[in-house]
Coordinates of C-alpha atoms and ligand atoms in Angstrom, one line a residue:
M1 CA 76.9 -86.7 62.2
L2 CA 73.5 -88.4 62.0
V3 CA 71.8 -85.1 61.7
L4 CA 74.2 -84.1 58.9
C5 CA 73.5 -87.3 57.0
H6 CA 69.8 -86.8 57.3
R7 CA 70.1 -83.3 56.1
T8 CA 72.3 -84.3 53.1
I9 CA 70.0 -87.1 52.1
S10 CA 66.9 -85.0 52.3
F11 CA 68.6 -82.3 50.4
F12 CA 69.3 -84.7 47.5
I13 CA 65.8 -86.2 47.5
F14 CA 64.4 -82.7 47.6
A15 CA 66.7 -81.4 44.8
L16 CA 65.3 -84.2 42.6
M17 CA 61.7 -83.2 43.2
T18 CA 62.2 -79.4 43.4
K19 CA 61.9 -77.1 40.5
L20 CA 62.6 -73.5 41.5
Y21 CA 61.2 -70.9 39.1
P22 CA 62.7 -67.6 38.2
T23 CA 59.3 -66.0 37.6
L24 CA 55.7 -66.5 38.3
S25 CA 55.1 -66.6 34.5
H26 CA 57.2 -69.8 34.4
I27 CA 55.0 -71.2 37.2
Q28 CA 51.8 -70.3 35.4
A29 CA 53.0 -71.8 32.2
D30 CA 53.7 -75.1 33.9
I31 CA 50.3 -75.0 35.6
Q32 CA 48.6 -74.4 32.3
Q33 CA 50.4 -77.3 30.8
G34 CA 49.4 -79.6 33.7
K35 CA 53.0 -80.0 34.8
T36 CA 52.3 -78.8 38.3
S37 CA 49.5 -77.4 40.4
V38 CA 49.3 -74.8 43.1
V39 CA 48.8 -77.6 45.7
E40 CA 52.0 -79.3 44.5
L41 CA 53.9 -76.0 44.7
V42 CA 52.7 -75.3 48.2
E43 CA 53.8 -78.7 49.3
M44 CA 57.2 -78.2 47.7
Y45 CA 57.7 -74.9 49.6
L46 CA 56.5 -76.5 52.8
H47 CA 59.0 -79.3 52.3
N48 CA 61.7 -76.7 51.8
I49 CA 60.7 -74.7 54.8
K50 CA 61.1 -77.9 56.9
L51 CA 64.4 -78.7 55.3
Y52 CA 65.8 -75.2 56.1
E53 CA 64.1 -74.8 59.4
H54 CA 67.5 -74.2 61.0
L55 CA 67.9 -71.0 59.0
N56 CA 65.2 -69.5 61.2
A57 CA 63.5 -67.6 58.4
F58 CA 60.0 -68.0 59.6
N59 CA 58.3 -67.0 62.9
E60 CA 55.2 -69.0 61.8
V61 CA 54.2 -71.1 58.9
F62 CA 50.6 -71.1 57.8
G63 CA 50.9 -74.6 56.4
D64 CA 47.5 -76.2 56.6
E65 CA 45.8 -73.0 55.6
A66 CA 48.1 -72.6 52.6
V67 CA 47.2 -76.0 51.4
I68 CA 43.5 -75.3 51.6
M69 CA 43.9 -72.0 49.8
A70 CA 46.0 -73.8 47.1
H71 CA 43.1 -76.2 46.4
H72 CA 40.8 -73.2 46.1
V73 CA 43.2 -71.4 43.6
D74 CA 43.6 -74.6 41.5
L75 CA 39.9 -74.7 41.2
K76 CA 39.7 -71.1 40.2
I77 CA 42.4 -71.7 37.6
K78 CA 40.4 -74.5 36.1
Q79 CA 37.3 -72.3 36.0
G80 CA 39.2 -69.5 34.4
T81 CA 38.4 -67.1 37.3
A82 CA 41.8 -66.9 38.9
G83 CA 43.6 -63.6 39.7
R84 CA 46.9 -62.4 38.4
L85 CA 48.9 -63.9 41.3
A86 CA 47.5 -67.4 41.0
G87 CA 50.4 -69.7 41.7
M88 CA 52.3 -67.1 43.6
V89 CA 53.3 -68.4 47.1
I90 CA 54.5 -65.5 49.1
A91 CA 55.9 -64.9 52.6
I92 CA 55.3 -61.7 54.6
K93 CA 57.6 -60.0 57.0
D94 CA 56.3 -60.3 60.5
N95 CA 55.5 -56.6 60.8
I96 CA 52.7 -56.7 58.2
C97 CA 49.2 -57.3 59.5
Y98 CA 47.1 -60.2 58.2
K99 CA 43.7 -60.5 59.8
G100 CA 43.2 -63.4 62.1
H101 CA 47.0 -64.2 62.1
K102 CA 49.6 -63.4 64.7
V103 CA 52.0 -60.5 64.1
S104 CA 54.9 -59.8 66.4
A105 CA 57.5 -57.5 64.7
S106 CA 59.8 -60.2 66.2
S107 CA 59.3 -58.6 69.6
K108 CA 58.3 -60.1 72.9
I109 CA 56.1 -57.1 73.5
L110 CA 53.6 -58.3 70.9
D111 CA 53.5 -61.8 72.4
G112 CA 50.1 -63.4 71.6
F113 CA 48.8 -60.5 69.6
T114 CA 46.6 -61.3 66.6
S115 CA 45.9 -58.8 63.8
V116 CA 42.3 -57.5 63.8
F117 CA 42.5 -56.3 60.2
S118 CA 44.7 -56.9 57.2
S119 CA 47.1 -54.4 55.8
T120 CA 46.3 -53.0 52.4
V121 CA 49.3 -54.8 50.8
V122 CA 48.0 -58.2 52.1
E123 CA 44.4 -57.4 50.9
R124 CA 45.7 -56.7 47.4
L125 CA 47.8 -59.8 47.3
L126 CA 44.9 -62.0 48.4
A127 CA 42.5 -60.3 46.0
Q128 CA 44.8 -61.6 43.2
D129 CA 44.9 -65.1 44.6
A130 CA 48.4 -65.1 46.1
I131 CA 48.9 -67.6 48.9
I132 CA 50.6 -66.4 52.0
I133 CA 52.6 -69.2 53.4
G134 CA 53.9 -67.6 56.7
R135 CA 55.3 -64.7 58.5
C136 CA 59.1 -64.1 58.4
N137 CA 61.6 -63.3 61.1
C138 CA 63.0 -59.8 61.1
D139 CA 64.9 -57.4 63.4
E140 CA 62.8 -56.4 66.3
F141 CA 60.4 -53.6 65.1
A142 CA 62.6 -53.6 61.9
M143 CA 65.4 -52.0 63.8
G144 CA 68.6 -53.5 62.6
G145 CA 70.5 -54.6 59.6
S146 CA 71.4 -58.2 60.5
N147 CA 68.3 -59.8 61.9
E148 CA 70.2 -60.3 65.2
T149 CA 67.9 -58.0 67.2
S150 CA 64.9 -60.4 66.7
Y151 CA 63.4 -61.8 69.9
F152 CA 63.4 -65.1 68.0
G153 CA 67.1 -65.1 67.2
P154 CA 69.1 -64.4 64.1
V155 CA 68.3 -65.7 60.6
K156 CA 71.2 -67.6 59.0
N157 CA 72.3 -66.9 55.4
Q158 CA 71.9 -69.9 53.2
A159 CA 75.1 -69.0 51.3
N160 CA 77.1 -69.4 54.6
E161 CA 75.3 -70.3 57.7
G162 CA 77.8 -68.5 59.9
R163 CA 76.8 -65.3 58.3
V164 CA 73.9 -63.0 58.9
S165 CA 71.0 -62.8 56.5
G166 CA 71.0 -59.0 56.6
G167 CA 68.1 -57.1 57.9
S168 CA 65.7 -56.1 58.9
S169 CA 63.8 -58.2 56.4
G170 CA 66.3 -61.0 56.8
G171 CA 63.7 -63.9 57.1
S172 CA 62.0 -62.7 53.9
A173 CA 65.3 -62.6 52.0
V174 CA 66.4 -66.0 53.1
A175 CA 62.9 -67.5 52.4
V176 CA 63.3 -66.4 48.8
Q177 CA 67.0 -67.3 48.6
A178 CA 66.4 -70.9 49.9
G179 CA 63.3 -71.5 47.8
M180 CA 60.8 -71.6 50.7
C181 CA 58.4 -69.4 48.7
Q182 CA 58.5 -67.7 45.3
A183 CA 58.6 -64.2 46.7
A184 CA 58.3 -62.2 49.9
L185 CA 57.2 -58.8 51.1
G186 CA 59.6 -56.8 53.3
T187 CA 59.6 -53.3 54.6
D188 CA 62.3 -50.8 54.1
T189 CA 62.9 -47.7 56.3
G190 CA 66.6 -47.3 55.7
G191 CA 67.6 -50.3 53.6
S192 CA 65.7 -53.3 55.1
I193 CA 64.5 -54.7 51.8
R194 CA 67.6 -53.9 49.8
Q195 CA 70.5 -54.9 52.2
P196 CA 69.2 -58.4 53.0
A197 CA 68.4 -58.9 49.3
A198 CA 72.0 -58.0 48.6
F199 CA 73.3 -60.3 51.3
C200 CA 71.2 -63.2 50.0
G201 CA 71.6 -62.8 46.3
V202 CA 68.0 -61.8 45.4
V203 CA 66.2 -58.7 44.1
G204 CA 64.9 -56.2 46.6
L205 CA 62.9 -53.1 45.7
K206 CA 62.0 -50.1 47.9
P207 CA 59.4 -48.1 46.2
T208 CA 59.1 -44.3 46.2
Y209 CA 57.7 -43.1 49.6
G210 CA 54.0 -42.8 48.9
R211 CA 53.8 -45.4 46.2
V212 CA 52.6 -48.2 48.4
S213 CA 50.1 -48.0 51.3
R214 CA 51.5 -48.3 54.9
Y215 CA 48.1 -49.2 56.3
G216 CA 48.5 -52.2 58.5
L217 CA 52.3 -52.1 58.7
I218 CA 53.7 -51.9 62.2
A219 CA 55.2 -48.4 62.1
Y220 CA 58.9 -47.8 62.7
A221 CA 59.5 -44.4 61.2
S222 CA 56.4 -43.2 59.4
S223 CA 58.0 -40.7 57.1
F224 CA 60.4 -43.4 55.8
D225 CA 58.6 -46.8 55.9
Q226 CA 57.6 -48.5 52.7
A227 CA 56.7 -52.1 51.9
G228 CA 58.1 -53.8 48.8
P229 CA 59.0 -57.1 47.1
I230 CA 61.9 -59.4 47.5
T231 CA 62.1 -61.7 44.5
N232 CA 64.2 -64.0 42.3
S233 CA 63.6 -61.7 39.3
V234 CA 62.8 -58.2 38.2
E235 CA 59.7 -59.6 36.5
D236 CA 58.2 -60.7 39.8
A237 CA 59.2 -57.5 41.5
A238 CA 57.4 -55.5 38.8
L239 CA 54.3 -57.7 39.1
L240 CA 54.1 -57.5 42.8
L241 CA 54.6 -53.7 42.8
E242 CA 51.9 -53.4 40.2
V243 CA 49.5 -55.3 42.5
I244 CA 50.3 -53.6 45.8
A245 CA 50.9 -50.0 44.7
G246 CA 48.4 -47.2 44.4
A247 CA 46.0 -44.9 46.2
D248 CA 44.4 -46.1 49.4
E249 CA 41.7 -44.4 51.4
H250 CA 43.3 -45.7 54.6
D251 CA 46.7 -44.0 54.1
A252 CA 46.7 -40.3 53.1
T253 CA 50.4 -40.4 52.4
V254 CA 49.9 -42.6 49.3
A255 CA 50.1 -40.7 46.1
N256 CA 47.1 -40.6 43.8
L257 CA 49.2 -41.0 40.8
P258 CA 48.2 -43.9 38.5
V259 CA 50.2 -47.1 38.8
D260 CA 52.3 -47.8 35.7
P261 CA 52.0 -51.1 34.0
Y262 CA 55.5 -52.1 35.1
T263 CA 55.2 -55.7 33.7
Q264 CA 54.4 -54.3 30.3
N265 CA 57.5 -52.1 30.3
L266 CA 60.3 -54.5 30.7
Q267 CA 61.6 -54.8 27.2
P268 CA 65.3 -54.1 26.9
T269 CA 66.2 -50.5 27.3
T270 CA 66.3 -48.5 24.2
G271 CA 68.3 -45.3 24.2
K272 CA 71.4 -44.5 26.1
K273 CA 71.2 -43.7 29.8
R274 CA 73.2 -41.3 32.0
I275 CA 74.4 -43.0 35.1
A276 CA 76.2 -41.3 38.1
Y277 CA 78.2 -43.1 40.7
I278 CA 79.1 -41.4 43.8
S279 CA 82.8 -40.8 44.0
E280 CA 82.9 -40.5 47.8
A281 CA 81.3 -44.0 48.0
L282 CA 83.9 -45.5 45.9
N283 CA 86.9 -43.8 47.5
S284 CA 86.0 -44.6 51.0
D285 CA 88.2 -47.1 52.8
G286 CA 85.4 -48.9 54.5
V287 CA 84.1 -50.4 51.2
D288 CA 85.1 -54.0 50.5
P289 CA 87.5 -54.2 47.5
E290 CA 85.5 -56.8 45.7
I291 CA 82.4 -54.6 45.9
K292 CA 84.4 -51.7 44.5
S293 CA 85.6 -53.9 41.7
L294 CA 82.1 -55.1 41.0
L295 CA 81.0 -51.5 40.7
N296 CA 83.9 -50.7 38.3
T297 CA 83.1 -53.8 36.3
Y298 CA 79.5 -52.8 35.8
S299 CA 80.4 -49.2 35.1
E300 CA 82.7 -50.5 32.3
K301 CA 80.1 -52.9 30.9
L302 CA 77.5 -50.1 30.8
R303 CA 80.0 -47.7 29.1
Q304 CA 80.8 -50.4 26.5
D305 CA 77.1 -50.6 25.8
G306 CA 77.1 -46.9 25.0
H307 CA 75.8 -45.4 28.3
V308 CA 77.4 -42.6 30.1
V309 CA 78.8 -43.5 33.5
E310 CA 80.4 -40.7 35.4
P311 CA 81.5 -39.9 38.9
V312 CA 79.6 -37.2 40.8
S313 CA 80.4 -35.8 44.1
F314 CA 77.8 -36.1 46.9
D315 CA 79.5 -34.2 49.7
L316 CA 76.6 -34.8 52.1
L317 CA 77.5 -38.6 52.3
E318 CA 79.0 -38.3 55.8
Y319 CA 75.7 -36.8 57.1
V320 CA 73.3 -39.4 55.8
V321 CA 73.7 -41.9 58.6
P322 CA 73.5 -39.4 61.5
T323 CA 70.5 -37.6 59.9
Y324 CA 68.7 -40.9 59.4
Y325 CA 69.3 -42.1 62.9
I326 CA 68.1 -38.8 64.5
L327 CA 64.9 -38.7 62.5
T328 CA 64.0 -42.4 62.6
T329 CA 64.7 -42.8 66.3
A330 CA 62.6 -39.6 67.0
E331 CA 59.7 -41.1 64.9
A332 CA 60.1 -44.5 66.5
S333 CA 60.0 -43.1 70.1
S334 CA 56.6 -41.7 69.2
N335 CA 55.3 -44.7 67.3
L336 CA 56.3 -47.2 69.9
A337 CA 54.6 -45.3 72.8
R338 CA 51.5 -47.3 72.0
F339 CA 53.1 -50.6 73.3
D340 CA 52.3 -50.0 76.9
G341 CA 51.3 -53.4 78.3
V342 CA 47.6 -52.3 78.3
H343 CA 46.6 -52.2 74.6
Y344 CA 48.7 -54.9 73.0
G345 CA 50.5 -58.1 73.7
Y346 CA 52.8 -58.6 76.6
R347 CA 51.9 -57.4 80.1
S348 CA 54.4 -57.8 83.0
R349 CA 53.2 -60.1 85.8
N350 CA 55.1 -58.0 88.2
A351 CA 53.1 -54.8 87.7
T352 CA 51.1 -53.5 90.7
D353 CA 49.5 -50.3 89.3
L354 CA 49.2 -48.4 86.0
E355 CA 52.6 -46.8 86.1
S356 CA 54.4 -50.0 86.9
T357 CA 52.4 -51.8 84.2
Y358 CA 53.8 -49.3 81.6
K359 CA 57.3 -49.4 83.0
R360 CA 57.7 -53.1 83.6
S361 CA 55.9 -54.2 80.5
R362 CA 58.0 -52.0 78.3
S363 CA 61.3 -52.8 80.2
E364 CA 60.6 -56.5 79.9
G365 CA 58.9 -56.6 76.5
F366 CA 61.4 -54.5 74.4
G367 CA 64.8 -55.7 73.5
K368 CA 68.0 -53.8 74.0
E369 CA 68.3 -52.2 70.5
V370 CA 64.7 -51.0 70.6
K371 CA 65.1 -49.5 74.0
R372 CA 68.3 -47.8 72.8
R373 CA 66.4 -46.2 69.9
I374 CA 63.4 -45.1 72.0
M375 CA 65.8 -43.4 74.4
L376 CA 67.8 -41.8 71.6
G377 CA 64.6 -40.6 69.9
T378 CA 63.2 -39.2 73.2
F379 CA 66.5 -37.4 73.8
V380 CA 66.6 -35.7 70.3
L381 CA 63.0 -34.6 70.7
S382 CA 63.4 -33.3 74.3
A383 CA 62.8 -29.6 75.0
G384 CA 66.5 -28.6 75.4
Y385 CA 67.8 -30.5 72.4
Y386 CA 65.0 -30.4 69.8
D387 CA 66.5 -27.6 67.8
A388 CA 70.1 -28.9 68.0
Y389 CA 69.2 -32.4 66.8
Y390 CA 65.7 -33.0 65.5
A391 CA 65.1 -29.6 63.8
K392 CA 68.6 -29.6 62.3
A393 CA 68.3 -33.1 61.0
Q394 CA 65.1 -32.1 59.3
K395 CA 66.9 -29.4 57.5
I396 CA 69.8 -31.7 56.5
R397 CA 67.3 -34.2 55.2
R398 CA 65.9 -31.5 52.9
M399 CA 69.5 -30.7 51.7
I400 CA 70.1 -34.4 51.1
R401 CA 66.9 -34.7 49.2
D402 CA 67.5 -31.6 47.1
K403 CA 71.1 -32.6 46.3
T404 CA 70.0 -36.1 45.3
N405 CA 67.2 -34.8 43.1
A406 CA 69.7 -32.3 41.5
I407 CA 71.9 -35.3 40.6
L408 CA 68.9 -37.0 39.2
Q409 CA 68.1 -34.0 37.0
D410 CA 71.3 -34.6 35.2
Y411 CA 71.4 -38.4 35.3
D412 CA 68.8 -41.2 34.9
F413 CA 70.2 -43.3 37.7
I414 CA 72.6 -43.4 40.5
L415 CA 74.6 -46.6 40.8
I416 CA 76.1 -47.4 44.3
P417 CA 76.8 -50.5 46.3
T418 CA 73.9 -51.7 48.4
S419 CA 76.2 -52.3 51.4
P420 CA 79.9 -51.6 52.0
T421 CA 80.5 -55.3 52.8
P422 CA 79.0 -58.7 52.0
A423 CA 77.2 -60.5 54.7
F424 CA 79.2 -60.4 57.9
E425 CA 79.6 -63.0 60.6
I426 CA 76.8 -63.5 63.1
G427 CA 77.9 -61.7 66.2
E428 CA 80.6 -59.5 64.5
N429 CA 80.7 -56.0 66.1
I430 CA 77.4 -56.7 67.8
T431 CA 78.3 -54.7 70.8
D432 CA 79.1 -51.5 68.8
P433 CA 76.0 -49.9 67.5
V434 CA 77.9 -47.1 65.8
V435 CA 79.7 -49.6 63.6
R436 CA 76.4 -51.3 62.7
Y437 CA 74.7 -48.0 62.0
L438 CA 77.5 -46.9 59.6
A439 CA 76.9 -50.0 57.5
D440 CA 73.7 -48.3 56.4
I441 CA 75.6 -45.6 54.6
F442 CA 74.5 -46.6 51.0
T443 CA 70.9 -47.4 51.7
V444 CA 69.7 -44.4 53.7
Q445 CA 70.2 -41.8 51.0
A446 CA 67.3 -43.1 49.0
S447 CA 65.2 -43.4 52.2
L448 CA 65.9 -39.8 53.3
A449 CA 65.2 -38.6 49.7
G450 CA 62.0 -40.7 49.5
I451 CA 63.1 -42.0 46.1
P452 CA 62.9 -45.6 44.8
A453 CA 65.9 -47.9 44.9
I454 CA 66.5 -51.5 44.0
S455 CA 69.2 -53.9 44.9
L456 CA 70.3 -56.3 42.2
P457 CA 72.3 -59.5 42.8
L458 CA 75.2 -59.1 40.4
G459 CA 77.8 -61.6 41.6
N460 CA 79.5 -63.4 44.4
N461 CA 82.8 -62.7 46.1
T462 CA 85.7 -65.2 46.2
D463 CA 84.1 -66.8 49.3
G464 CA 80.9 -67.4 47.5
L465 CA 78.9 -64.6 49.3
P466 CA 76.4 -62.7 47.2
L467 CA 77.1 -59.1 46.3
G468 CA 74.5 -56.5 45.3
L469 CA 74.6 -53.2 43.6
Q470 CA 71.9 -50.6 44.0
L471 CA 70.2 -48.3 41.4
L472 CA 68.4 -45.2 42.6
T473 CA 66.1 -43.0 40.4
K474 CA 63.6 -40.2 40.5
S475 CA 60.4 -40.4 42.5
F476 CA 57.7 -42.5 40.9
A477 CA 60.0 -43.6 38.1
E478 CA 59.8 -47.3 39.1
A479 CA 58.9 -48.3 35.5
E480 CA 62.2 -47.1 34.2
L481 CA 64.1 -48.4 37.2
L482 CA 62.7 -51.9 36.7
R483 CA 63.3 -51.9 33.0
F484 CA 66.9 -50.9 33.4
S485 CA 67.4 -53.3 36.2
K486 CA 66.3 -56.2 34.1
Y487 CA 68.7 -55.1 31.4
I488 CA 71.6 -54.9 33.8
L489 CA 70.8 -58.3 35.2
E490 CA 70.9 -59.7 31.7
L491 CA 74.2 -58.2 30.8
P492 CA 76.8 -61.0 30.3
K493 CA 78.4 -61.7 33.7
N494 CA 81.9 -61.8 32.3
Ligands
LIG501 N1 69.4 -50.9 59.3 C1 68.5 -49.8 59.3 C2 68.1 -49.5 60.7 O1 68.5 -50.2 61.6 C3 67.4 -50.0 58.4 C4 66.2 -50.6 59.0 C5 65.0 -50.7 58.1 O2 65.0 -50.3 57.0 N2 63.9 -51.1 58.7 O3 67.4 -48.6 61.0

């Protein structure tokens, strides 16, 4: 009771002093007019982080450091030398390396490990004077869709604290949802930016594979992983992508294509678009009726505005989840071989020789879901089964990509739900991995095809839980994707 009262009182005091901003431009305007400063902003977010500590969104807060950096940025603003992200206070998912700071991928196995270099995405944020306020909780090694596989426990959804945040970038999504920072970076292998964004009522963008450098991200499945923004607005997503995207000598998989000026390209869409929705997705029994109805509502709104919205058949839908899990677990089993108790983090105290160091450190250091995936991946790559599983899944990935691209030859966008359900209860179906894997059905198509996709917060269900819809488009067409997203978000809600 006492705790509750304390929380309620602090909430009201805080509400009086808080001003949450839809975009960084609003923040910068207030700074220019002397209405706030970067130091004040950082203090406000730190206050909010304390207030919402029980949501478990952060694994570590870089509080003192953020205040020092804020003074520095305020000075640069006065001198007129500040970067584009001056005033942007951002959180990073705890699988993104930041030199001199701990990074754990929410795993015990990285206990005590400190990054020896910064990821390219972090370097680029800092070069533009963003302030990194902390590292956010996530599913262990980004394996999960609920943040419940984290060694540090689940993240609670601010909209309903009995519900999951989504995952794997659950802490990042809740940090933005609850105003603990202006934006966050997540990573997305099969939906980990988009699905928590949908569950938390914020914007989540997975860029085209090869748009953003993976240098300094803790790898899960290297042919899928991408970092991207989680924000309150499309404007901030556009700005952050513009800053972090582009060629990098440290990552040969990044495209050399120029980065479009996304922020200059957000004027309302001119011209009528062709939008496909996947009929199998809408006809499936597993999709929540309120999500179906949201999709129908938006299809109708778009039609009324003169766009073409049509059903298309994607008969490979039932293969996307198995294909994704065969390929990602295979890649993960190889990527996670480096955590051996010798090079990084946790080492078992019970080890007596080299072999028992490997075995015991890995047995004690990895959680259950990570072990399951390492074993699955090792199995699908094993001599007797390689052709039957891994090689076949590669072929099906190609078919999924070709078919998706064929749809995108005829249509500008594909519109599908981000997730078949809103945020579910913490613990629900936790013992049934297959049920959990199937929940990724709408996010993994874009990941397998390598195309960009964005989740947009387009409403709440009758219980007040956020609902998201997803737009997919052609590779490297983020400029159009962002522009159309802004337009959709600005359509009248009723
Ligand atoms: N839920 C998916 C998985 O568990 C996606 C994870 C991710 O994108 N990192 O693999």
